[in-house]
JSON list of C-alpha atoms in Angstrom, two decimals:
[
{"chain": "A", "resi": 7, "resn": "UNK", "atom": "CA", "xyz": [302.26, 283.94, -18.39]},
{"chain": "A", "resi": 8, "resn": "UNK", "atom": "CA", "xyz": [301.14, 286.42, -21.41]},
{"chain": "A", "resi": 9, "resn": "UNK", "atom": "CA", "xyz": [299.19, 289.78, -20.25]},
{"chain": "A", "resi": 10, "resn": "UNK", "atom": "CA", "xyz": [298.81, 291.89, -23.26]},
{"chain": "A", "resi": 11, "resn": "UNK", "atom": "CA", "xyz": [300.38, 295.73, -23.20]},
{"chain": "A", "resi": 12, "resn": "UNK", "atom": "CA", "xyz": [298.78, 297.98, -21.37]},
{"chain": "A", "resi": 13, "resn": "UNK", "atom": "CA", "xyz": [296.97, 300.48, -23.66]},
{"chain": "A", "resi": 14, "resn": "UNK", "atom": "CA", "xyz": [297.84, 303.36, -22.11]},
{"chain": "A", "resi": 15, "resn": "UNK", "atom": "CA", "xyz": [300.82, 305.36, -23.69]},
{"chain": "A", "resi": 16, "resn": "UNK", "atom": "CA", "xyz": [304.29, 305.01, -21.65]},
{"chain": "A", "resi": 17, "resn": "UNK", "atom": "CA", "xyz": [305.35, 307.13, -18.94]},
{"chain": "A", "resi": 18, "resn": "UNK", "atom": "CA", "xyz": [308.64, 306.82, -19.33]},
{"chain": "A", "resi": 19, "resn": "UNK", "atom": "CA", "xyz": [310.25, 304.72, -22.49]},
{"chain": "A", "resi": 20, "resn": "UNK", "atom": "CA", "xyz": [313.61, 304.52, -23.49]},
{"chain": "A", "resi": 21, "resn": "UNK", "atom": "CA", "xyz": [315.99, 302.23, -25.94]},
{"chain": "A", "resi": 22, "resn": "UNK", "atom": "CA", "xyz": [319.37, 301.01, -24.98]},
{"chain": "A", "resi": 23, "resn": "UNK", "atom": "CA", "xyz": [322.12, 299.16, -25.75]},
{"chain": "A", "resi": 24, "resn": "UNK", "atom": "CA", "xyz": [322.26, 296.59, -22.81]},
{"chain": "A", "resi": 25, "resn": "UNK", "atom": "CA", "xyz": [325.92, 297.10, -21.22]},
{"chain": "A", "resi": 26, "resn": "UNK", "atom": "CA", "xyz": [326.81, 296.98, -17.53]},
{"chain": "A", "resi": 27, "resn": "UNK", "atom": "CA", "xyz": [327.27, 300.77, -17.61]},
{"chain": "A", "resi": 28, "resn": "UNK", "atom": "CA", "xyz": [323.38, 301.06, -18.78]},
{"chain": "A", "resi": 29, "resn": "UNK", "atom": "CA", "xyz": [322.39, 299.37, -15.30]},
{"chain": "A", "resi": 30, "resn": "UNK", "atom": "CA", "xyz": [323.25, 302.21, -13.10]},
{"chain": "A", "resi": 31, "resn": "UNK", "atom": "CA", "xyz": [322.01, 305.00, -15.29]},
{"chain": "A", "resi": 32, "resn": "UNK", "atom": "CA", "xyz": [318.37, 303.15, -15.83]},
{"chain": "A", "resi": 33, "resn": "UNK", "atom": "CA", "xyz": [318.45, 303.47, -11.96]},
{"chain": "A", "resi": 34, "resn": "UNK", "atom": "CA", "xyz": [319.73, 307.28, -12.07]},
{"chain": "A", "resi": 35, "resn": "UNK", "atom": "CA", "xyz": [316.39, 307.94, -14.48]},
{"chain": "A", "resi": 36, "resn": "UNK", "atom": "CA", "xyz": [313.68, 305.93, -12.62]},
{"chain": "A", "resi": 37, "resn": "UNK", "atom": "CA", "xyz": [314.88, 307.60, -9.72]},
{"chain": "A", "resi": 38, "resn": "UNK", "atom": "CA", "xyz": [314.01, 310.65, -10.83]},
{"chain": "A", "resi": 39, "resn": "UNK", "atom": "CA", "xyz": [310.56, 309.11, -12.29]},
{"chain": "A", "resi": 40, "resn": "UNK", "atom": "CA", "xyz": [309.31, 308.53, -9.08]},
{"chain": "A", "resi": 41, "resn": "UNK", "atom": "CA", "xyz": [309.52, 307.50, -5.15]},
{"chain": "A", "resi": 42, "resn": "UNK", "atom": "CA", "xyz": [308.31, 303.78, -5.95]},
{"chain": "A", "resi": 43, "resn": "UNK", "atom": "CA", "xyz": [311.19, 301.97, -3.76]},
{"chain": "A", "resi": 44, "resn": "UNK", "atom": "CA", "xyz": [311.17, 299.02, -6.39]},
{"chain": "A", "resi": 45, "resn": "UNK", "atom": "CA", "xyz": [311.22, 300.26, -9.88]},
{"chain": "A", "resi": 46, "resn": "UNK", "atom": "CA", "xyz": [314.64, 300.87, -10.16]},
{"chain": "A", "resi": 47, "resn": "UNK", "atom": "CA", "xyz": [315.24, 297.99, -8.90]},
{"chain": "A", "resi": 48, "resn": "UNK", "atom": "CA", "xyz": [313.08, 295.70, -11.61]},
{"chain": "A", "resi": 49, "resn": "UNK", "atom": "CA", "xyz": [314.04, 297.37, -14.67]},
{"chain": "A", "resi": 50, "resn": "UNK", "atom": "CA", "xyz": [317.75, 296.96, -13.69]},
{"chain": "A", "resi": 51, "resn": "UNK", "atom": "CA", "xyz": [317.20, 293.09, -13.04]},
{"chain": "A", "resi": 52, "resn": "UNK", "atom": "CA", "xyz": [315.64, 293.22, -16.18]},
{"chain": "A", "resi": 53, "resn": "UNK", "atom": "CA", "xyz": [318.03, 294.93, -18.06]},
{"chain": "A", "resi": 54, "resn": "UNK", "atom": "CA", "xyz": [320.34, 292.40, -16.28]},
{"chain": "A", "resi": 55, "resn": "UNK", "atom": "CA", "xyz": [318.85, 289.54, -17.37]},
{"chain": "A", "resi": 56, "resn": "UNK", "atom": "CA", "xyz": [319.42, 290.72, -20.97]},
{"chain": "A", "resi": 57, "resn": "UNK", "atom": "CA", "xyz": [323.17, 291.14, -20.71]},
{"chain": "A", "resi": 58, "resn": "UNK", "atom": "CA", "xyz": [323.88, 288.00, -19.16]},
{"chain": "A", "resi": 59, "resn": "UNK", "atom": "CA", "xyz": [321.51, 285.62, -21.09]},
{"chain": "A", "resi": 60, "resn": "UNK", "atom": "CA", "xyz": [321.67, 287.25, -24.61]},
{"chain": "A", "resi": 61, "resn": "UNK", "atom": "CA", "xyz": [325.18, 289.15, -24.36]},
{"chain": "A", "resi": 62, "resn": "UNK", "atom": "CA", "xyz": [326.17, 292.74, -24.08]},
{"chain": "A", "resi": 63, "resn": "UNK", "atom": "CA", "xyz": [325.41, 295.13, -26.60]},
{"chain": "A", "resi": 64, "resn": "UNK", "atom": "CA", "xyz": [321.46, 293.97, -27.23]},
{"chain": "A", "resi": 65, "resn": "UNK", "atom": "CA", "xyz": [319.61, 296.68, -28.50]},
{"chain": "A", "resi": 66, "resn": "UNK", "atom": "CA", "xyz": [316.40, 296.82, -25.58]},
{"chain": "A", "resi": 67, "resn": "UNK", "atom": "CA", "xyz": [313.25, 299.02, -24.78]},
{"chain": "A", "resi": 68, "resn": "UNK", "atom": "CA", "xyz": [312.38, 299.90, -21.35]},
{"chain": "A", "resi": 69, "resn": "UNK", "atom": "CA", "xyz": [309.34, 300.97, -20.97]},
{"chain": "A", "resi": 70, "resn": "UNK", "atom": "CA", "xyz": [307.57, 302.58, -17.76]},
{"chain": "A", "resi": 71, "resn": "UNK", "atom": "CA", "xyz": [303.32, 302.55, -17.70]},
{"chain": "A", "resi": 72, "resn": "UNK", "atom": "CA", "xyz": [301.02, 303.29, -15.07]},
{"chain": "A", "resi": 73, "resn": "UNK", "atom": "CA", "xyz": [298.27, 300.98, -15.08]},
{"chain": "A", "resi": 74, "resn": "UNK", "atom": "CA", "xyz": [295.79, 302.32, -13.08]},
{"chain": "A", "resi": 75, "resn": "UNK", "atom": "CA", "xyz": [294.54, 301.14, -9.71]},
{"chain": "A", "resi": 76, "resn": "UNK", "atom": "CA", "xyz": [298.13, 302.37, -8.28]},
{"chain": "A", "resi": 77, "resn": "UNK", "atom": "CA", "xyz": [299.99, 299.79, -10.67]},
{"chain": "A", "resi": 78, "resn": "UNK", "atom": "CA", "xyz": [302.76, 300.32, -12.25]},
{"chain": "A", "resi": 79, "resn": "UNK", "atom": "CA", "xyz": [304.41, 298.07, -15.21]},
{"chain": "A", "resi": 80, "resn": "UNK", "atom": "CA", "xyz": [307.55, 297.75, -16.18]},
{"chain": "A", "resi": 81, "resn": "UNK", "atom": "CA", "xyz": [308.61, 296.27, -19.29]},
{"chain": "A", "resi": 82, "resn": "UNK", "atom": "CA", "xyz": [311.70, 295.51, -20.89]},
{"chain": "A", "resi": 83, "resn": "UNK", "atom": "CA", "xyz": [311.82, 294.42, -24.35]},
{"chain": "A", "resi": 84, "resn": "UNK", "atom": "CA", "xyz": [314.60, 292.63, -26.28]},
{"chain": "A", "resi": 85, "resn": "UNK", "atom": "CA", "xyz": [314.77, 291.17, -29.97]},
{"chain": "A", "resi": 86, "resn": "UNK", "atom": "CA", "xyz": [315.23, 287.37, -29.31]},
{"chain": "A", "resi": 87, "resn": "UNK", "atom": "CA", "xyz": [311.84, 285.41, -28.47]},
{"chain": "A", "resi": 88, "resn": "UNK", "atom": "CA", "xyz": [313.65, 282.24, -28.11]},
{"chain": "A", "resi": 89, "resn": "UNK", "atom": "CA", "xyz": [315.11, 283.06, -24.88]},
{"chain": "A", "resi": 90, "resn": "UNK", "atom": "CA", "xyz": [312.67, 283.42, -22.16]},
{"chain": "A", "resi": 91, "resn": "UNK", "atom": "CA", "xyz": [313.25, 283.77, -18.28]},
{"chain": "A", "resi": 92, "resn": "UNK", "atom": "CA", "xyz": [313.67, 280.71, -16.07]},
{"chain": "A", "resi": 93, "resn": "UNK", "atom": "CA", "xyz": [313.16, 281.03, -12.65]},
{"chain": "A", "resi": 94, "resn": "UNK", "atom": "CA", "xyz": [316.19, 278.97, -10.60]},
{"chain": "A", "resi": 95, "resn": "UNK", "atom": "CA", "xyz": [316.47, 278.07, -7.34]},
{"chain": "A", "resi": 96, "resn": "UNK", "atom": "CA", "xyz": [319.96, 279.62, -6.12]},
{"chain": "A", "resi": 97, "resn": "UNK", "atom": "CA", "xyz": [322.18, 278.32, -3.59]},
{"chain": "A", "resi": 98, "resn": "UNK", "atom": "CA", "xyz": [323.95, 280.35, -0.86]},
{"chain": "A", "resi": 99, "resn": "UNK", "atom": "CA", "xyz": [327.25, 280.02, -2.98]},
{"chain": "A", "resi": 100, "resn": "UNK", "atom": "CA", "xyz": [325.91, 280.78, -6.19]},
{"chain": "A", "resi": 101, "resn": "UNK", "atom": "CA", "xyz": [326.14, 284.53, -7.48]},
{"chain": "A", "resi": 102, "resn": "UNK", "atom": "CA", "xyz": [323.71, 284.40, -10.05]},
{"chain": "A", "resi": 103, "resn": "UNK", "atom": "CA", "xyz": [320.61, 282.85, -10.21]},
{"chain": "A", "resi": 104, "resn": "UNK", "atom": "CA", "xyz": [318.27, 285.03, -8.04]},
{"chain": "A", "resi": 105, "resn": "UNK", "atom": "CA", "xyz": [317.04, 287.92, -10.16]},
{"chain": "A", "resi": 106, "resn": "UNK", "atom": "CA", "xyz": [313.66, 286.27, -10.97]},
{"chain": "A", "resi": 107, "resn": "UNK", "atom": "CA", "xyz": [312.96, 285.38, -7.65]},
{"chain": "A", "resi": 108, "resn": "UNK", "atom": "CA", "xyz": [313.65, 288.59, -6.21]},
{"chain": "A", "resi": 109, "resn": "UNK", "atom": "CA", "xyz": [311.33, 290.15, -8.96]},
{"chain": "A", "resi": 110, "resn": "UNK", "atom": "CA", "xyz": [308.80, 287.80, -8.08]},
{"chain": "A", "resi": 111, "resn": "UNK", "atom": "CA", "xyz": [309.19, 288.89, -4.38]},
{"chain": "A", "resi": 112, "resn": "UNK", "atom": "CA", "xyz": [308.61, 292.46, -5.10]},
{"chain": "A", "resi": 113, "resn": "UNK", "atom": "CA", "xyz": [306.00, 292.24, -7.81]},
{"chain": "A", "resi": 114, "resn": "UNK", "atom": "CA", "xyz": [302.32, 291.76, -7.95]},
{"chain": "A", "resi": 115, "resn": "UNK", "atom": "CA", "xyz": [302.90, 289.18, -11.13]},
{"chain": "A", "resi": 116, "resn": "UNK", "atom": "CA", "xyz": [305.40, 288.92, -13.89]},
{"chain": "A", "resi": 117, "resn": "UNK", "atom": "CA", "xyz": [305.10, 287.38, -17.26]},
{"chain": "A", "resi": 118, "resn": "UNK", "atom": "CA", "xyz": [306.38, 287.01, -20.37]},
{"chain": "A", "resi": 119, "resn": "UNK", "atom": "CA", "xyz": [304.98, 288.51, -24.11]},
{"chain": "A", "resi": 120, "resn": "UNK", "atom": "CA", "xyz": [306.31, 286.78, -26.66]},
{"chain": "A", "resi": 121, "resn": "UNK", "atom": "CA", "xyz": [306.32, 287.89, -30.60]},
{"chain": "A", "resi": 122, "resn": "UNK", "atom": "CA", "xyz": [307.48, 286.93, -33.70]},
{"chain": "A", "resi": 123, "resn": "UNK", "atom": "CA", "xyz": [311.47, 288.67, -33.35]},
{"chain": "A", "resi": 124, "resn": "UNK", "atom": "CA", "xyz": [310.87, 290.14, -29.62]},
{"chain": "A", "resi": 125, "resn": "UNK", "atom": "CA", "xyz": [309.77, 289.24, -26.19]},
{"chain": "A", "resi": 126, "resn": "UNK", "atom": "CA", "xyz": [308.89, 291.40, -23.85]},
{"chain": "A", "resi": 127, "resn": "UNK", "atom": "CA", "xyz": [309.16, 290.40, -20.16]},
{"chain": "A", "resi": 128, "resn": "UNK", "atom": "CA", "xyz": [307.27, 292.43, -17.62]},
{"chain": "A", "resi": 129, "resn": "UNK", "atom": "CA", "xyz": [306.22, 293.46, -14.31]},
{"chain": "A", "resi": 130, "resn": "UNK", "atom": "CA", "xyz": [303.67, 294.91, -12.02]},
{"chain": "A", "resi": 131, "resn": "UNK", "atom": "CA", "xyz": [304.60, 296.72, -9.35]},
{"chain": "A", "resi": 132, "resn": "UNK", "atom": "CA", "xyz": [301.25, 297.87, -6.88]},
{"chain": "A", "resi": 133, "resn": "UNK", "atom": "CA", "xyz": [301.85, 301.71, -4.56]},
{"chain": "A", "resi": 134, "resn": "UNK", "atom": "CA", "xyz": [305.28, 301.85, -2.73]},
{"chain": "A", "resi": 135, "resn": "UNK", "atom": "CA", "xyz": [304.50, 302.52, 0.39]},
{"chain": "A", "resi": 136, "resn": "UNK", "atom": "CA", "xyz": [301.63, 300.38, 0.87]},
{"chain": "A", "resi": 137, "resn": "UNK", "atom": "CA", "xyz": [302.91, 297.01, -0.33]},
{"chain": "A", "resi": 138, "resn": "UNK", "atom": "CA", "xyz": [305.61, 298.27, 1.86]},
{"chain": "A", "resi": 139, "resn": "UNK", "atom": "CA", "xyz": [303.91, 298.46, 4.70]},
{"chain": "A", "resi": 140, "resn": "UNK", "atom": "CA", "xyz": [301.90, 295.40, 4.06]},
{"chain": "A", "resi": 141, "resn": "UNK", "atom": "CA", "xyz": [304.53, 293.10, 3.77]}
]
């Protein structure tokens, strides 16, 4: 799935070094961004994703837009294009396996941007309370 960058300028951007510790304070910050019961939630699967598929210590970009309409995006960008996101199908044992599905539950879409050294792999995310309420 490719959806180019929104145009708009970031609400909220920030670089990283993807540890475990960095998980808990994303949340802490887009917390205080906004009431949107899910965006903490997808950035830290995101930011996730990069520790355990490329290793701790990745130097990432998180990156907060709204895009209009009552969408928001949320992007997380990492320096290795050759590793992109595979959704799995997790078992009830497994403990890993299930961060793409659950983004996929929560989002409008998801996709992947790849360039030359980076990827970026995103997510929309439509008002809170109404897909809430909706679902």
């Amino acid at each position: 799935m490719y959806d180019p960058e929104p145009s708009t300028a970031p609400d909220f951007e920030t670089s990283l070094l993807a540890v475990p510790k960095a998980v808990p304070e994303l949340r802490r910050a887009l917390d205080a961004y906004g009431p949107h019961p899910d965006l903490a939630l997808c950035a830290s699967e995101l930011l996730s994703n990069v520790i355990r598929h490329l290793g701790e210590g990745t130097p990432v970009t998180v990156r907060i837009t709204g895009g209009g309409a009552g969408r928001i995006r949320v992007a997380v960008t990492d320096p290795d294009p050759r590793v992109l996101p595979v959704m799995r199908n997790a078992t009830g044992d497994e403990e890993a396996g299930r961060g793409l599905a659950l983004l996929d539950a929560v989002s409008l879409r998801w996709g992947v941007e790849q360039g030359a050294d980076s990827k970026t792999v995103w997510c929309e995310l439509g008002e809170g309370r109404a897909r809430r309420a909706g679902s």
